[in-house]
């Protein structure tokens, strides 16, 4: 009933797969039979039902109606998908607080930017999708973005998204108004650590403090990216 392809396509650890199968099967059968059910999925699937009266009864797969078996398979797939997304979200948490270049793929009816991010990973390049809500866009840039335009975004948060009561995907929330953005862009360009942004009015100016001198070309590049004046002070 539970094929190897089904169990291995989600990229989960073996113990996580076993636990997901046991939880999904037990939950589905308890809802169907209105009784306690325990499941073991290591090796052959073992199902034990506990009636209100009498001894525990071992249930065989062949004795479960086909329609219910299909429902079990659907529940197992949904559980594995949920756990896969949660694992992905956990891995992607390390992106939070970092800046990446993204391409505007779509602009929502409320102004939200749907952005494609290309991230260089140690093993392989990652293509991820993020959203930059209107409130995280500088006022002077709103309604001026173009499809295909490349901009730098700060990853503000990484979180799973519920659709119809189930976790359906991982959402990256992006930001271009953060006070941290100018300093992070300068750090990425120069490799200099310890750069801080003390004050920022997005689209107006940024006041940045650095422990050492920063090349003027880097300052101009960041100012052009943010479309604002970047003032740099040296404070060893």
Short mmCIF file of C-alpha atoms in Angstrom, two decimals:
data_model
loop_
_atom_site.label_atom_id
_atom_site.label_comp_id
_atom_site.label_asym_id
_atom_site.label_seq_id
_atom_site.Cartn_x
_atom_site.Cartn_y
_atom_site.Cartn_z
CA UNK A 1 0.00 0.00 0.00
CA UNK A 2 2.83 2.42 0.89
CA UNK A 3 5.34 2.27 -1.96
CA UNK A 4 9.06 2.97 -1.61
CA UNK A 5 8.72 5.81 -4.13
CA UNK A 6 6.10 7.48 -1.95
CA UNK A 7 8.27 7.25 1.14
CA UNK A 8 11.55 8.40 -0.39
CA UNK A 9 10.53 11.27 -2.66
CA UNK A 10 10.16 13.69 0.25
CA UNK A 11 13.83 13.67 1.33
CA UNK A 12 13.05 13.10 5.01
CA UNK A 13 15.09 11.07 7.52
CA UNK A 14 13.89 7.46 7.81
CA UNK A 15 12.67 7.83 11.40
CA UNK A 16 10.67 10.92 10.39
CA UNK A 17 9.05 8.98 7.54
CA UNK A 18 8.12 6.11 9.84
CA UNK A 19 6.64 8.48 12.43
CA UNK A 20 4.67 10.37 9.76
CA UNK A 21 3.18 7.14 8.39
CA UNK A 22 2.25 5.88 11.85
CA UNK A 23 0.59 9.17 12.82
CA UNK A 24 -1.34 9.55 9.55
CA UNK A 25 -2.61 5.96 9.45
CA UNK A 26 -3.62 5.93 13.13
CA UNK A 27 -5.37 9.30 12.87
CA UNK A 28 -7.34 8.25 9.78
CA UNK A 29 -8.44 4.90 11.21
CA UNK A 30 -9.42 6.35 14.58
CA UNK A 31 -11.61 8.90 12.82
CA UNK A 32 -13.19 6.15 10.69
CA UNK A 33 -13.77 3.52 13.40
CA UNK A 34 -14.25 5.77 16.45
CA UNK A 35 -11.84 3.71 18.52
CA UNK A 36 -8.22 3.82 19.62
CA UNK A 37 -5.78 2.51 17.01
CA UNK A 38 -2.00 2.05 17.23
CA UNK A 39 0.24 1.64 14.21
CA UNK A 40 3.80 0.41 13.68
CA UNK A 41 5.35 1.13 10.29
CA UNK A 42 8.83 -0.34 10.78
CA UNK A 43 8.97 -3.27 8.39
CA UNK A 44 5.47 -4.61 7.76
CA UNK A 45 2.62 -2.31 8.66
CA UNK A 46 1.06 -3.43 11.94
CA UNK A 47 -2.34 -2.06 12.99
CA UNK A 48 -3.94 -2.80 16.37
CA UNK A 49 -7.48 -1.63 17.20
CA UNK A 50 -8.71 -1.34 20.79
CA UNK A 51 -12.49 -1.81 21.10
CA UNK A 52 -14.33 -0.41 24.10
CA UNK A 53 -15.04 -3.99 25.21
CA UNK A 54 -12.90 -7.04 24.67
CA UNK A 55 -9.31 -7.64 23.64
CA UNK A 56 -7.19 -5.69 21.14
CA UNK A 57 -7.65 -6.81 17.54
CA UNK A 58 -5.00 -6.83 14.84
CA UNK A 59 -6.30 -5.36 11.60
CA UNK A 60 -5.13 -6.57 8.19
CA UNK A 61 -4.84 -4.22 5.24
CA UNK A 62 -6.94 -6.54 3.10
CA UNK A 63 -9.80 -6.13 5.58
CA UNK A 64 -9.84 -2.34 5.23
CA UNK A 65 -12.28 -1.08 2.54
CA UNK A 66 -10.62 0.21 -0.64
CA UNK A 67 -12.11 3.67 -0.24
CA UNK A 68 -10.66 3.95 3.25
CA UNK A 69 -7.29 2.66 2.02
CA UNK A 70 -7.22 5.43 -0.57
CA UNK A 71 -8.02 7.93 2.17
CA UNK A 72 -5.13 6.54 4.24
CA UNK A 73 -2.70 6.98 1.35
CA UNK A 74 -3.89 10.56 0.86
CA UNK A 75 -3.41 11.26 4.59
CA UNK A 76 0.10 9.79 4.53
CA UNK A 77 1.07 11.92 1.52
CA UNK A 78 -0.32 15.05 3.19
CA UNK A 79 1.56 14.30 6.42
CA UNK A 80 4.84 13.69 4.56
CA UNK A 81 4.39 16.88 2.55
CA UNK A 82 3.73 18.88 5.72
CA UNK A 83 6.85 17.53 7.39
CA UNK A 84 8.91 18.14 4.26
CA UNK A 85 7.84 21.79 4.23
CA UNK A 86 8.57 22.20 7.94
CA UNK A 87 12.04 20.71 7.40
CA UNK A 88 12.62 23.05 4.46
CA UNK A 89 11.52 26.04 6.56
CA UNK A 90 13.95 25.03 9.31
CA UNK A 91 16.82 24.83 6.81
CA UNK A 92 15.89 28.16 5.25
CA UNK A 93 15.84 29.97 8.62
CA UNK A 94 19.55 30.70 8.10
CA UNK A 95 18.57 33.03 5.24
CA UNK A 96 16.73 35.34 7.65
CA UNK A 97 18.58 38.62 8.12
CA UNK A 98 20.57 38.27 4.89
CA UNK A 99 20.35 40.25 1.65
CA UNK A 100 19.81 38.70 -1.78
CA UNK A 101 19.23 39.96 -5.29
CA UNK A 102 15.82 39.10 -6.67
CA UNK A 103 13.84 39.56 -9.85
CA UNK A 104 10.27 40.89 -9.75
CA UNK A 105 8.15 38.18 -11.33
CA UNK A 106 4.66 39.47 -10.59
CA UNK A 107 2.98 42.40 -8.87
CA UNK A 108 -0.17 41.60 -6.90
CA UNK A 109 -3.37 43.63 -6.93
CA UNK A 110 -2.45 45.13 -3.53
CA UNK A 111 1.06 45.99 -4.63
CA UNK A 112 2.84 42.95 -3.19
CA UNK A 113 5.95 42.05 -5.17
CA UNK A 114 6.36 38.36 -5.97
CA UNK A 115 10.09 37.91 -6.30
CA UNK A 116 12.33 35.13 -7.60
CA UNK A 117 15.58 34.78 -5.65
CA UNK A 118 18.65 32.93 -6.91
CA UNK A 119 20.79 31.86 -3.95
CA UNK A 120 24.21 30.25 -4.23
CA UNK A 121 24.24 27.18 -2.00
CA UNK A 122 27.30 25.06 -1.18
CA UNK A 123 25.82 22.05 -2.96
CA UNK A 124 23.67 23.60 -5.68
CA UNK A 125 22.07 26.93 -6.61
CA UNK A 126 18.66 27.47 -5.04
CA UNK A 127 15.76 29.22 -6.73
CA UNK A 128 13.31 30.45 -4.10
CA UNK A 129 10.24 32.65 -4.14
CA UNK A 130 9.55 35.53 -1.79
CA UNK A 131 7.01 38.28 -1.25
CA UNK A 132 7.64 41.94 -0.51
CA UNK A 133 4.42 43.49 0.86
CA UNK A 134 3.62 47.12 0.08
CA UNK A 135 4.44 48.18 3.65
CA UNK A 136 8.02 46.95 3.17
CA UNK A 137 8.52 48.97 -0.02
CA UNK A 138 9.93 52.53 0.19
CA UNK A 139 7.21 55.09 -0.65
CA UNK A 140 9.18 56.52 -3.58
CA UNK A 141 9.41 53.04 -5.19
CA UNK A 142 5.80 51.94 -4.84
CA UNK A 143 3.92 51.52 -8.12
CA UNK A 144 7.21 51.99 -10.00
CA UNK A 145 8.53 48.44 -10.07
CA UNK A 146 8.65 46.64 -13.41
CA UNK A 147 8.37 42.95 -14.20
CA UNK A 148 11.87 41.52 -14.54
CA UNK A 149 13.46 44.35 -12.54
CA UNK A 150 16.36 43.24 -10.31
CA UNK A 151 16.56 44.61 -6.78
CA UNK A 152 18.20 43.74 -3.47
CA UNK A 153 15.93 42.49 -0.68
CA UNK A 154 16.42 41.71 2.99
CA UNK A 155 14.88 38.40 4.07
CA UNK A 156 12.82 39.45 7.09
CA UNK A 157 11.19 36.14 7.95
CA UNK A 158 10.84 32.53 6.81
CA UNK A 159 7.62 30.78 7.74
CA UNK A 160 5.33 27.95 6.63
CA UNK A 161 2.00 29.01 5.11
CA UNK A 162 -1.33 27.34 5.82
CA UNK A 163 -3.73 26.73 2.94
CA UNK A 164 -7.06 25.08 3.72
CA UNK A 165 -5.85 24.06 7.16
CA UNK A 166 -2.73 22.35 5.79
CA UNK A 167 0.82 23.62 5.50
CA UNK A 168 1.31 24.16 1.77
CA UNK A 169 4.59 26.02 1.27
CA UNK A 170 7.37 28.11 2.78
CA UNK A 171 7.02 31.88 2.43
CA UNK A 172 9.97 34.27 2.48
CA UNK A 173 8.99 37.79 3.50
CA UNK A 174 11.22 40.41 1.88
CA UNK A 175 11.93 43.99 2.88
CA UNK A 176 13.44 47.11 1.28
CA UNK A 177 12.68 49.60 4.08
CA UNK A 178 14.69 48.01 6.90
CA UNK A 179 17.26 50.19 8.65
CA UNK A 180 19.71 47.28 8.44
CA UNK A 181 19.63 47.08 4.63
CA UNK A 182 22.22 49.81 3.76
CA UNK A 183 24.78 48.41 6.21
CA UNK A 184 24.30 44.83 5.01
CA UNK A 185 24.67 45.89 1.37
CA UNK A 186 27.92 47.71 2.19
CA UNK A 187 29.22 44.70 4.12
CA UNK A 188 28.45 42.39 1.20
CA UNK A 189 30.18 44.72 -1.27
CA UNK A 190 33.30 45.46 0.77
CA UNK A 191 33.72 42.47 3.08
CA UNK A 192 34.10 44.93 5.98
CA UNK A 193 32.40 43.83 9.21
CA UNK A 194 31.06 46.05 11.96
CA UNK A 195 29.16 48.42 9.66
CA UNK A 196 26.00 49.79 11.32
CA UNK A 197 23.14 51.97 10.11
CA UNK A 198 22.19 54.41 12.86
CA UNK A 199 19.31 56.09 11.08
CA UNK A 200 17.42 55.68 7.84
CA UNK A 201 14.51 57.31 6.06
CA UNK A 202 13.88 54.96 3.15
CA UNK A 203 14.19 56.90 -0.08
CA UNK A 204 15.67 59.91 1.73
CA UNK A 205 18.97 59.13 3.42
CA UNK A 206 20.87 56.57 5.47
CA UNK A 207 23.40 57.40 8.19
CA UNK A 208 25.96 54.62 8.33
CA UNK A 209 28.84 54.13 10.77
CA UNK A 210 31.88 52.06 9.80
CA UNK A 211 35.12 51.17 11.66
CA UNK A 212 37.29 51.83 8.57
CA UNK A 213 37.12 53.84 5.37
CA UNK A 214 34.78 52.46 2.69
CA UNK A 215 35.51 52.92 -1.02
CA UNK A 216 33.44 55.72 -2.53
CA UNK A 217 32.39 53.44 -5.39
CA UNK A 218 30.75 51.03 -2.91
CA UNK A 219 28.88 53.87 -1.21
CA UNK A 220 27.64 55.13 -4.58
CA UNK A 221 26.57 51.62 -5.61
CA UNK A 222 24.45 51.21 -2.47
CA UNK A 223 22.99 54.70 -2.84
CA UNK A 224 22.00 53.91 -6.43
CA UNK A 225 20.45 50.58 -5.40
CA UNK A 226 18.37 52.19 -2.64
CA UNK A 227 17.78 55.45 -4.53
CA UNK A 228 18.78 57.47 -1.49
CA UNK A 229 21.77 59.40 -0.13
CA UNK A 230 24.11 57.24 1.97
CA UNK A 231 26.13 59.21 4.51
CA UNK A 232 29.10 57.30 5.96
CA UNK A 233 30.86 58.21 9.20
CA UNK A 234 34.05 56.54 10.44
CA UNK A 235 33.94 55.58 14.11
CA UNK A 236 36.83 53.22 15.01
#
